[in-house]
mmCIF file of C-alpha atoms in Angstrom:
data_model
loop_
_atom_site.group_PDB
_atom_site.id
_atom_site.type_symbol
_atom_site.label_atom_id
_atom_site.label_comp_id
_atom_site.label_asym_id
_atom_site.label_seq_id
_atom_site.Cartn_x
_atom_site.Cartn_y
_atom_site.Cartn_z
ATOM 1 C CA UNK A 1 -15.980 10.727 -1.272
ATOM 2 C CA UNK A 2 -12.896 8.826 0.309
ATOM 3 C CA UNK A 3 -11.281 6.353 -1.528
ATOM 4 C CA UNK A 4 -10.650 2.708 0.320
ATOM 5 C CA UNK A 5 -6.689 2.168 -0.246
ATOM 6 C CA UNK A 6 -6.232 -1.578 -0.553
ATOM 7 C CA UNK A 7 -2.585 -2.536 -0.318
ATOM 8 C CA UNK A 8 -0.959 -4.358 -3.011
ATOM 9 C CA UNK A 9 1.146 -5.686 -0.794
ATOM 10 C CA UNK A 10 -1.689 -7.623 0.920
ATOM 11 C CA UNK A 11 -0.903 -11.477 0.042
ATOM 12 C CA UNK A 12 2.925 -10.943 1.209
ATOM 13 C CA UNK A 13 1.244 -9.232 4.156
ATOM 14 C CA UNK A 14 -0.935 -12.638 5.074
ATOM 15 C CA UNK A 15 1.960 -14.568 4.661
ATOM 16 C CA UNK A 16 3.863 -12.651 7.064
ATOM 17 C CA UNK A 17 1.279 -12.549 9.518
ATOM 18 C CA UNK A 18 1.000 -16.376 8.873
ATOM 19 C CA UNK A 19 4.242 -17.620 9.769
ATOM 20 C CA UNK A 20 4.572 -14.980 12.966
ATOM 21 C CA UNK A 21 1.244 -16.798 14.078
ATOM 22 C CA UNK A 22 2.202 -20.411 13.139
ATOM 23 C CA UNK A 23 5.968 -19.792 13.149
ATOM 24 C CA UNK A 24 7.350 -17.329 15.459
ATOM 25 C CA UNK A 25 10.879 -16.627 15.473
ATOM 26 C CA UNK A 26 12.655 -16.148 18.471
ATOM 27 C CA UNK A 27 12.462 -12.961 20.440
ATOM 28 C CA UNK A 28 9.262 -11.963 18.568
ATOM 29 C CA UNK A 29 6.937 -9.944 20.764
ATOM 30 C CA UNK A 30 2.983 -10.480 20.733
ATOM 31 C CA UNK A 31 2.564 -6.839 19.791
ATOM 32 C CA UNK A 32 4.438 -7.528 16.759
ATOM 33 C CA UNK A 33 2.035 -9.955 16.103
ATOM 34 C CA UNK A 34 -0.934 -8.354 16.975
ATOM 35 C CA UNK A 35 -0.073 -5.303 14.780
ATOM 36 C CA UNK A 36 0.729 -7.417 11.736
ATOM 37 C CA UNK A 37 -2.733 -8.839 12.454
ATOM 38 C CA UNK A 38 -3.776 -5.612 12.566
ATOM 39 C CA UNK A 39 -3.932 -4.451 8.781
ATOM 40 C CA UNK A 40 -5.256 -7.812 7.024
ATOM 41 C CA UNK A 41 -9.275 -6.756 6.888
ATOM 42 C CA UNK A 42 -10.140 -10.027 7.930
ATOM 43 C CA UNK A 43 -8.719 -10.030 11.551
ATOM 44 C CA UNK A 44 -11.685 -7.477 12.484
ATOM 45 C CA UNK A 45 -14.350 -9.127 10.207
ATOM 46 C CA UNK A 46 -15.470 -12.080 12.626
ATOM 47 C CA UNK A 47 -15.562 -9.968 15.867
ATOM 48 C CA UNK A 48 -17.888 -8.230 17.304
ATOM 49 C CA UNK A 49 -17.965 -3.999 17.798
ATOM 50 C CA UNK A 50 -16.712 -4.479 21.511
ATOM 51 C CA UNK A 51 -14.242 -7.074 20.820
ATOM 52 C CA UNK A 52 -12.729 -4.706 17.503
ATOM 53 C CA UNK A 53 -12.674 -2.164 19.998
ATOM 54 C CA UNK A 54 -10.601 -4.114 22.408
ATOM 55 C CA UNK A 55 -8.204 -5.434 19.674
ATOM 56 C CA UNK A 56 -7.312 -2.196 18.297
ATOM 57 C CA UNK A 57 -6.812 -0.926 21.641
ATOM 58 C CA UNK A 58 -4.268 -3.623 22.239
ATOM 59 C CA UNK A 59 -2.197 -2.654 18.838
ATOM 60 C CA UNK A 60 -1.663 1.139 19.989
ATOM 61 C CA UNK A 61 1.971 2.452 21.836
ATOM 62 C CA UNK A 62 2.666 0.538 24.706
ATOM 63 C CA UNK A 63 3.436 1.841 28.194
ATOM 64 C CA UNK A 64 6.702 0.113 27.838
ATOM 65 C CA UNK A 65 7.265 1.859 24.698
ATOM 66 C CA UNK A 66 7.485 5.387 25.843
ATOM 67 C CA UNK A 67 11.219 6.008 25.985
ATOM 68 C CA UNK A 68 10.317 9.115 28.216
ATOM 69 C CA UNK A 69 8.779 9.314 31.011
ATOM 70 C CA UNK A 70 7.805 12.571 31.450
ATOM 71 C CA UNK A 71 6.163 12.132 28.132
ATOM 72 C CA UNK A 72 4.146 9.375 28.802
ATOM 73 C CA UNK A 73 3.415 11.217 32.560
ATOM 74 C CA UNK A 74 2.097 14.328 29.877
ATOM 75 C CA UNK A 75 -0.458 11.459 28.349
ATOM 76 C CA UNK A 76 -1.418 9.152 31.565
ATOM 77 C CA UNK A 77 -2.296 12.466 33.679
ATOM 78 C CA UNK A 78 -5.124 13.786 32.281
ATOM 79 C CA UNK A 79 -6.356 9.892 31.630
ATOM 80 C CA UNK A 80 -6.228 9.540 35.368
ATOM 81 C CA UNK A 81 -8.588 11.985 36.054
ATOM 82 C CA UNK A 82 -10.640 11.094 33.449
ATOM 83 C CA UNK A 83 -11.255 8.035 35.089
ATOM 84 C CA UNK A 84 -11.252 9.622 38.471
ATOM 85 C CA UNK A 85 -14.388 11.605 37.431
ATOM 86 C CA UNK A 86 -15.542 8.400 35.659
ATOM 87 C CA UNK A 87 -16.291 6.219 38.696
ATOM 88 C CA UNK A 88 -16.698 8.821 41.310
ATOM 89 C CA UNK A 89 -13.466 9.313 42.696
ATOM 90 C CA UNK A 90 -12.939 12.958 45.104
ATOM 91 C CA UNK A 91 -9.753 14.133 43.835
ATOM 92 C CA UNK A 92 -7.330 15.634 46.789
ATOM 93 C CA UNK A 93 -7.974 19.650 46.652
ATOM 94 C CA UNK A 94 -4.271 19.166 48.003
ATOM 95 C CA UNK A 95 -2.110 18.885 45.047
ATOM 96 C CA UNK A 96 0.527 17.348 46.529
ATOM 97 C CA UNK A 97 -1.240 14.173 47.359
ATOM 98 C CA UNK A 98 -3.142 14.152 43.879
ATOM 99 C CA UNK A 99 0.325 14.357 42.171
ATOM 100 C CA UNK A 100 1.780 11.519 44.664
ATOM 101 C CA UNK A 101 -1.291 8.758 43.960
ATOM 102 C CA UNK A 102 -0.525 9.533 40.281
ATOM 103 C CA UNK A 103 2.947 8.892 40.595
ATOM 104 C CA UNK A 104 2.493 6.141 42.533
ATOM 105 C CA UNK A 105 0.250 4.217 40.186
ATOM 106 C CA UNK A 106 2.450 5.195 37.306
ATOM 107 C CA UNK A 107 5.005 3.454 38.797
ATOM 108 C CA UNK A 108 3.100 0.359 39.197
ATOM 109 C CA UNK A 109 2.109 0.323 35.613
ATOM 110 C CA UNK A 110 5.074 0.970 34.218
ATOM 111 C CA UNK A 111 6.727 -2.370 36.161
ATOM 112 C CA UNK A 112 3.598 -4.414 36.064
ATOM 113 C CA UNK A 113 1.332 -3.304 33.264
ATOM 114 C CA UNK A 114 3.715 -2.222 30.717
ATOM 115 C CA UNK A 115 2.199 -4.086 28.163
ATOM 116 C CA UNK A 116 -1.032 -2.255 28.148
ATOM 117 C CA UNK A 117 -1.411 1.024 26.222
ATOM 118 C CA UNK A 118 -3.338 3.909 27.338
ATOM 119 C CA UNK A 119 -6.268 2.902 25.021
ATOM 120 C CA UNK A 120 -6.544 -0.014 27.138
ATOM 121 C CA UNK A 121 -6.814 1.239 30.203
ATOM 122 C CA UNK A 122 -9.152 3.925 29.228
ATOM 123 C CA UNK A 123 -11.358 1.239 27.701
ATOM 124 C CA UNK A 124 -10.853 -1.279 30.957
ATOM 125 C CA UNK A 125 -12.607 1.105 33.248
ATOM 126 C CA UNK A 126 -15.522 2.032 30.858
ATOM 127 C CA UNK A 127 -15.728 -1.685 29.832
ATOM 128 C CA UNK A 128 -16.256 -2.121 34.349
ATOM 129 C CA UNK A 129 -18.721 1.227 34.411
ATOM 130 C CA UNK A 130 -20.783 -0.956 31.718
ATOM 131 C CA UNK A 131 -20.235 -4.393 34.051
ATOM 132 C CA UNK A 132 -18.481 -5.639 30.928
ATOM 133 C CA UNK A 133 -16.271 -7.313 32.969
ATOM 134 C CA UNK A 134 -18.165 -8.575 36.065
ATOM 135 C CA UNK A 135 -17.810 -11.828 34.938
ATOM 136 C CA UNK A 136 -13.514 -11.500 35.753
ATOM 137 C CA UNK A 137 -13.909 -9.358 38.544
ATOM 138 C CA UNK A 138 -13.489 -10.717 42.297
ATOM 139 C CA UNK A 139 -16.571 -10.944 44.353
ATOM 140 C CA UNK A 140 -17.782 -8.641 47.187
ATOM 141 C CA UNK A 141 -19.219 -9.970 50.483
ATOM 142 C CA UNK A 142 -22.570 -9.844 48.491
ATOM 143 C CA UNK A 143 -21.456 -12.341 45.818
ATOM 144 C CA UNK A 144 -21.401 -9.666 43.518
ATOM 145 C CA UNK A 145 -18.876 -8.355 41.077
ATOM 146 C CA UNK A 146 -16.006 -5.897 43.075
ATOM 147 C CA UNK A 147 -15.975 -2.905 40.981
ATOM 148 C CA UNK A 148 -15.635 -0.308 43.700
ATOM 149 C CA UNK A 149 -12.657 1.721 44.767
ATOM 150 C CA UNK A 150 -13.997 2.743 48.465
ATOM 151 C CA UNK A 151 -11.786 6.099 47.903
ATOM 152 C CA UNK A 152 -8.853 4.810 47.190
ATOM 153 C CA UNK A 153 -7.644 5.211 43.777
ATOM 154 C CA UNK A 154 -4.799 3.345 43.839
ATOM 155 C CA UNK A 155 -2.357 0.542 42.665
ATOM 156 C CA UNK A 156 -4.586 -2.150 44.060
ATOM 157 C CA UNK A 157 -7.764 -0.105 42.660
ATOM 158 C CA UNK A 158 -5.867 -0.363 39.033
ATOM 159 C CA UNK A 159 -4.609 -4.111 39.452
ATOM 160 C CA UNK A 160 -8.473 -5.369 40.067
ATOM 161 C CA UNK A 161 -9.703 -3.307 36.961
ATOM 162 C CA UNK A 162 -6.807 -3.954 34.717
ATOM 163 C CA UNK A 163 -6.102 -7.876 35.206
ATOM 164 C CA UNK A 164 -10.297 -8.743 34.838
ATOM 165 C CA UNK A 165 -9.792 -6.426 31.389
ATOM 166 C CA UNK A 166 -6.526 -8.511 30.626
ATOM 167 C CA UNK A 167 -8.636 -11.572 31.263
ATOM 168 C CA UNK A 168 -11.083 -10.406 28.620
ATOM 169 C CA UNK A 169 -8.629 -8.947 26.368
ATOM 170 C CA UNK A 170 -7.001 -12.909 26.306
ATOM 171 C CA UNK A 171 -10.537 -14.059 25.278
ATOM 172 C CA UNK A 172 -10.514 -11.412 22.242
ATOM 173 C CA UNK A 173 -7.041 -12.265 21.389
ATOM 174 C CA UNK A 174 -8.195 -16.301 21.237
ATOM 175 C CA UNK A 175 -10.793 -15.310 19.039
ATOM 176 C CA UNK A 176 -8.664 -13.408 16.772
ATOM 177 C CA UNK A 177 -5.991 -16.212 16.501
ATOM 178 C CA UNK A 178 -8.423 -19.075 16.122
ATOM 179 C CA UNK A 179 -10.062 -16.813 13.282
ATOM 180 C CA UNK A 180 -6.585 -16.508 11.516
ATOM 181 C CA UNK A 181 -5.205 -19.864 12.213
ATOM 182 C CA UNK A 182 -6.325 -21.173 8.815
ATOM 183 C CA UNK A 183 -4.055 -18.371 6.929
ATOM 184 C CA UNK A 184 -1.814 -20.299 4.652
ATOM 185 C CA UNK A 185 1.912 -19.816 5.518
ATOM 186 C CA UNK A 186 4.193 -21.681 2.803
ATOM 187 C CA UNK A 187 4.124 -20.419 -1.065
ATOM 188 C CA UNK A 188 2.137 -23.755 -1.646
ATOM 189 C CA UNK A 189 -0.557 -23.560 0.535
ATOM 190 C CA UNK A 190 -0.808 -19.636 -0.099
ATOM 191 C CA UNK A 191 -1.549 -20.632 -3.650
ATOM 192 C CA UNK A 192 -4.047 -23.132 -2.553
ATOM 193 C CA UNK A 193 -5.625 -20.723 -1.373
ATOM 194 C CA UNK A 194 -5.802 -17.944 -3.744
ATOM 195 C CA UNK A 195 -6.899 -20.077 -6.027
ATOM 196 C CA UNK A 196 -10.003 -21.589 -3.913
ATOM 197 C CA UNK A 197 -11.060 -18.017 -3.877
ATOM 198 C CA UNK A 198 -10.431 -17.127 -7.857
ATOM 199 C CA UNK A 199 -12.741 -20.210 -8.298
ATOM 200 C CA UNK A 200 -15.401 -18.394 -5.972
ATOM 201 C CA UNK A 201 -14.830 -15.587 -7.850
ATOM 202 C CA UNK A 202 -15.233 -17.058 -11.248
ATOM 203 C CA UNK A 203 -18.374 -18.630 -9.932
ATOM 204 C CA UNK A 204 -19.488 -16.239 -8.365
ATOM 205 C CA UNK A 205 -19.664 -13.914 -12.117
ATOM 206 C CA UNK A 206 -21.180 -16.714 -13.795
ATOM 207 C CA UNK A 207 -24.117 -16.904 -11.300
ATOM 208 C CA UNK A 208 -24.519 -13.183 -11.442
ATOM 209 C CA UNK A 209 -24.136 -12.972 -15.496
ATOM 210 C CA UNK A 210 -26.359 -16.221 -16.194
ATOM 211 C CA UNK A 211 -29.282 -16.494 -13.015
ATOM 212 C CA UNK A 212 -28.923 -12.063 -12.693
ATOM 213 C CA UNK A 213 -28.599 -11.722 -8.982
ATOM 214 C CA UNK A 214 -25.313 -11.502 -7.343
ATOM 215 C CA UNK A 215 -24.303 -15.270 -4.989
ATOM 216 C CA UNK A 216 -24.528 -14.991 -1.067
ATOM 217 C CA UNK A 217 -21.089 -13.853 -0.140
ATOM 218 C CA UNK A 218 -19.663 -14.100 3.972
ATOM 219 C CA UNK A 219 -17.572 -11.057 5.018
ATOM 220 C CA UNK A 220 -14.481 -12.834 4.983
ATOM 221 C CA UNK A 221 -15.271 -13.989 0.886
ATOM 222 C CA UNK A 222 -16.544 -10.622 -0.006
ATOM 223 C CA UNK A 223 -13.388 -8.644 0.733
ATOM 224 C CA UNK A 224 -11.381 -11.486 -0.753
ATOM 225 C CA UNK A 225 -13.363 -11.240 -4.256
ATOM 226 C CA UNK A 226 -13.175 -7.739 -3.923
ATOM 227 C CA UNK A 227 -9.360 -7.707 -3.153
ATOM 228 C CA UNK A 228 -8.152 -9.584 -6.226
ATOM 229 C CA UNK A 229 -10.218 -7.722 -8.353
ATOM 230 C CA UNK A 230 -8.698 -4.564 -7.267
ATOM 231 C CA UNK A 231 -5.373 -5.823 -7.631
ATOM 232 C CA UNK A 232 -6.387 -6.855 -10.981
ATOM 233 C CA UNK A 233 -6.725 -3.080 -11.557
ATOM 234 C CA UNK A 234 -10.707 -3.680 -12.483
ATOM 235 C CA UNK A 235 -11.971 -1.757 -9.338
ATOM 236 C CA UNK A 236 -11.337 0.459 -6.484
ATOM 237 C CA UNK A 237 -14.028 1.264 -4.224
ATOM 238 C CA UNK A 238 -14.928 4.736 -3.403
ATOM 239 C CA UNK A 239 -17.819 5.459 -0.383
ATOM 240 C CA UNK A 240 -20.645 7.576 -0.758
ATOM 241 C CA UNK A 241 -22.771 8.801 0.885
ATOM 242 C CA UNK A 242 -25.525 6.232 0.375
ATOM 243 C CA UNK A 243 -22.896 3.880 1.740
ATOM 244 C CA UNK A 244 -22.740 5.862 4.787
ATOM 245 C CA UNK A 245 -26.158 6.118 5.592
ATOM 246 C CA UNK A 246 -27.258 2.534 4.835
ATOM 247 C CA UNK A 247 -24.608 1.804 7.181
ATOM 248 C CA UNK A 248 -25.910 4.275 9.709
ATOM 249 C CA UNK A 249 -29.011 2.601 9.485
ATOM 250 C CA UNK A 250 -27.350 -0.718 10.079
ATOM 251 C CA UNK A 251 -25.893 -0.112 12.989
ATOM 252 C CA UNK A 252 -29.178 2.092 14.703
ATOM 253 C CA UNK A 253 -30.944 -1.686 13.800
ATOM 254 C CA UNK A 254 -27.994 -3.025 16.234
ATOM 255 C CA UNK A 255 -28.637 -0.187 18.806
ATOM 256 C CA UNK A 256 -32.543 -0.577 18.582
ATOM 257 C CA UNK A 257 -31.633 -4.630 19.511
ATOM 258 C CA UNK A 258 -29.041 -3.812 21.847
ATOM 259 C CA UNK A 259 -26.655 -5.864 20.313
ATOM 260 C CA UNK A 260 -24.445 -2.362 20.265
ATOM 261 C CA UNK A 261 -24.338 -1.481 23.877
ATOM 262 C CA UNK A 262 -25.656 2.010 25.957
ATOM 263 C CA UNK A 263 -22.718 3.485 26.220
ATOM 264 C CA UNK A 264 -20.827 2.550 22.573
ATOM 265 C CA UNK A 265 -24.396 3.462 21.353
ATOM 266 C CA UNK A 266 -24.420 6.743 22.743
ATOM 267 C CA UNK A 267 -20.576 7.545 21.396
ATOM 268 C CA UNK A 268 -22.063 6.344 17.898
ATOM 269 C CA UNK A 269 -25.029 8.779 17.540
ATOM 270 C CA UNK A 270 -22.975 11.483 19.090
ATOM 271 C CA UNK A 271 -20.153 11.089 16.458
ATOM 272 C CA UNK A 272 -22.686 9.561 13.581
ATOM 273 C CA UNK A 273 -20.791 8.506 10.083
ATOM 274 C CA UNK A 274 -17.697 9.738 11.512
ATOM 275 C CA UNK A 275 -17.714 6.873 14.018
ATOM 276 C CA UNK A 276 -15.180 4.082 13.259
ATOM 277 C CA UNK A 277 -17.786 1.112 13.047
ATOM 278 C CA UNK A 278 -20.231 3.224 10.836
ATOM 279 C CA UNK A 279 -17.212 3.886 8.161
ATOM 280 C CA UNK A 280 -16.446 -0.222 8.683
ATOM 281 C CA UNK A 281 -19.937 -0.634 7.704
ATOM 282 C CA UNK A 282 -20.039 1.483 4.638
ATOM 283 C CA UNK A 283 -16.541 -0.012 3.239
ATOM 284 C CA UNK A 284 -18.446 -2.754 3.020
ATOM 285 C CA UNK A 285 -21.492 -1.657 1.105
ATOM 286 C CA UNK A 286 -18.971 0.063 -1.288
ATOM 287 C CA UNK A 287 -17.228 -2.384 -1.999
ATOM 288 C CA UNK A 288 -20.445 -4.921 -2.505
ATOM 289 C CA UNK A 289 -21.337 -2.292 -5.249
ATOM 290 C CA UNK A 290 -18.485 -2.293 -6.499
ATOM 291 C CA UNK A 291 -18.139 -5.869 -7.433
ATOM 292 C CA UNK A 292 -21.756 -5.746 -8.748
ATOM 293 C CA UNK A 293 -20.584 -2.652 -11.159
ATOM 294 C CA UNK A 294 -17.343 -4.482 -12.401
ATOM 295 C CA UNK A 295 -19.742 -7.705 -13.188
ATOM 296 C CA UNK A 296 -22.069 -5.655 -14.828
ATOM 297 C CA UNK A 297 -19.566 -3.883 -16.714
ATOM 298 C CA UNK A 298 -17.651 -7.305 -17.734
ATOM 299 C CA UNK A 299 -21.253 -8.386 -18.940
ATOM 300 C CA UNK A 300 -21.911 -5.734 -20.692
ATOM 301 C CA UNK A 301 -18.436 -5.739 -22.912
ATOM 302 C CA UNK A 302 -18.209 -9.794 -23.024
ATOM 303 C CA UNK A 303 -15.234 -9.821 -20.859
ATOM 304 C CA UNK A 304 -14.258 -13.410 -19.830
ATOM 305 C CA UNK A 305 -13.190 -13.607 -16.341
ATOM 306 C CA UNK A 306 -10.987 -16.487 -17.197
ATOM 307 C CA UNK A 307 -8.617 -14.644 -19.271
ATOM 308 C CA UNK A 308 -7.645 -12.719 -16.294
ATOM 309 C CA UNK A 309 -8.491 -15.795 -13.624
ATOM 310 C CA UNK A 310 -6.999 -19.400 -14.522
ATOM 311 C CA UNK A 311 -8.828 -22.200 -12.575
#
């Protein structure tokens, strides 16, 4: 069993996040932003598997953050072939010119693309295998989307795939910031909202302890109740394996409907509960059960919620 570490930390966290959102200081970068994003567990919660995929991507080492650049040569190499091999690309036997197109297009992402990390570009060109990003690409003669390379893996190659995934990456990043726009940034309005979610909470035990079934809860409100009663120091989630395979199941529903696409599906029954989006899943059937466990106990010894919650 793994236990899910919550940070205590998290309502300073949101507030943080808040005002670089709402009030950026100068010189702030986006990745800054992004990353702070990053570890509040509701950024992820309205978007889908793709579009988590794309965002976490995003909050990885830049290209502009590798200090050296024979380091960051040791990384990109072996992606460029990847990709090579990915869209059909005959590698030079001559070694020479293999090492000079690599060097070459390094150069251009390091001045143009620095911004991106190598999870991104990885992800750009198996996002355009898929036709993910069709929709951003330039046409052909035929009206359809450009994704070929015609043998020339190049800097022009990269630039088409990489500014139709930056295109799509802005639409994920929209998303994400419209989603968190509504975080409270002053001590006020932070308490505001705490305390619209203690009164969910509070409501939310007396409909469970009085009607015996436990209140429809959104993502977003069930890790909230959870998270203040684990700072409370009533729970702390722990998955099983239960968790694990009713999320398993989830997610084969999503395959079997092709809301999860061919190709994620295929890296999800290869990997199984070790995949990222089935361990998402089961977080959140553990910590479901675990709220229903702390009501139940707090029934069972006539605890009052309200001596712990004021509302």
């Amino acid at each position: 069993m793994n236990e899910i570490i919550i940070s205590k930390n998290l309502p300073e966290m949101r507030k943080n996040a808040a005002l670089m959102v709402q009030k950026p200081k100068a010189g702030q970068k986006a990745i800054e932003v992004r990353r702070a994003l990053a570890e509040l567990p509701e950024t992820l919660s309205g978007l889908s598997e793709q579009e988590r995929e794309i965002f976490s991507a995003s909050v990885k080492k830049q290209i502009g953050e590798y200090d050296n650049a024979l380091e960051l040569a040791a990384y990109i190499k072996p992606l460029f072939k990847y990709i090579a091999k990915d869209v059909g690309y005959n590698i030079p036997s001559r070694e020479e010119e293999w090492q000079y197109i690599q060097t070459r297009i390094l150069d251009v992402l390091r001045k143009y693309f620095a911004k991106f990390t190598l999870n991104d570009i990885k992800l750009a060109f198996e996002l355009t295998a898929l036709g993910e990003l069709d929709v951003f690409l330039p046409k052909n003669k035929d009206g359809k989307a450009d994704r070929g390379h015609y043998q020339n893996f190049n800097a022009e190659y990269f630039a088409k795939i990489l500014h139709a995934y930056q295109e799509k990456q802005g639409c994920v990043f929209e998303k994400v910031f419209k989603n968190t726009s509504t975080i409270a940034i002053a001590d006020n309005s932070a308490k505001v909202a705490q305390k619209k979610f203690q009164k969910l909470l509070v409501y939310a035990f007396y409909h469970y302890k009085y009607r015996g079934y436990m209140l429809d809860l959104s993502a977003p409100q069930q890790i909230m109740l959870y998270n203040i009663l684990h700072n409370l120091g009533f729970i702390t989630a722990v998955l099983s394996d239960d968790d694990l395979k009713r999320s398993m199941a989830e997610v084969r529903k999503q395959i079997a409907m092709n809301i999860i696409k061919p190709f994620q599906a295929g890296i999800i029954k290869a990997r199984g509960v070790e995949h990222d989006a089935v361990k998402a899943g089961a977080v959140k059937f553990s910590q479901y059960r675990a709220i229903i466990e702390c009501f139940d106990w707090m029934v069972k010894e006539e605890i009052q919620i309200t001596d712990y919650i004021l509302v």
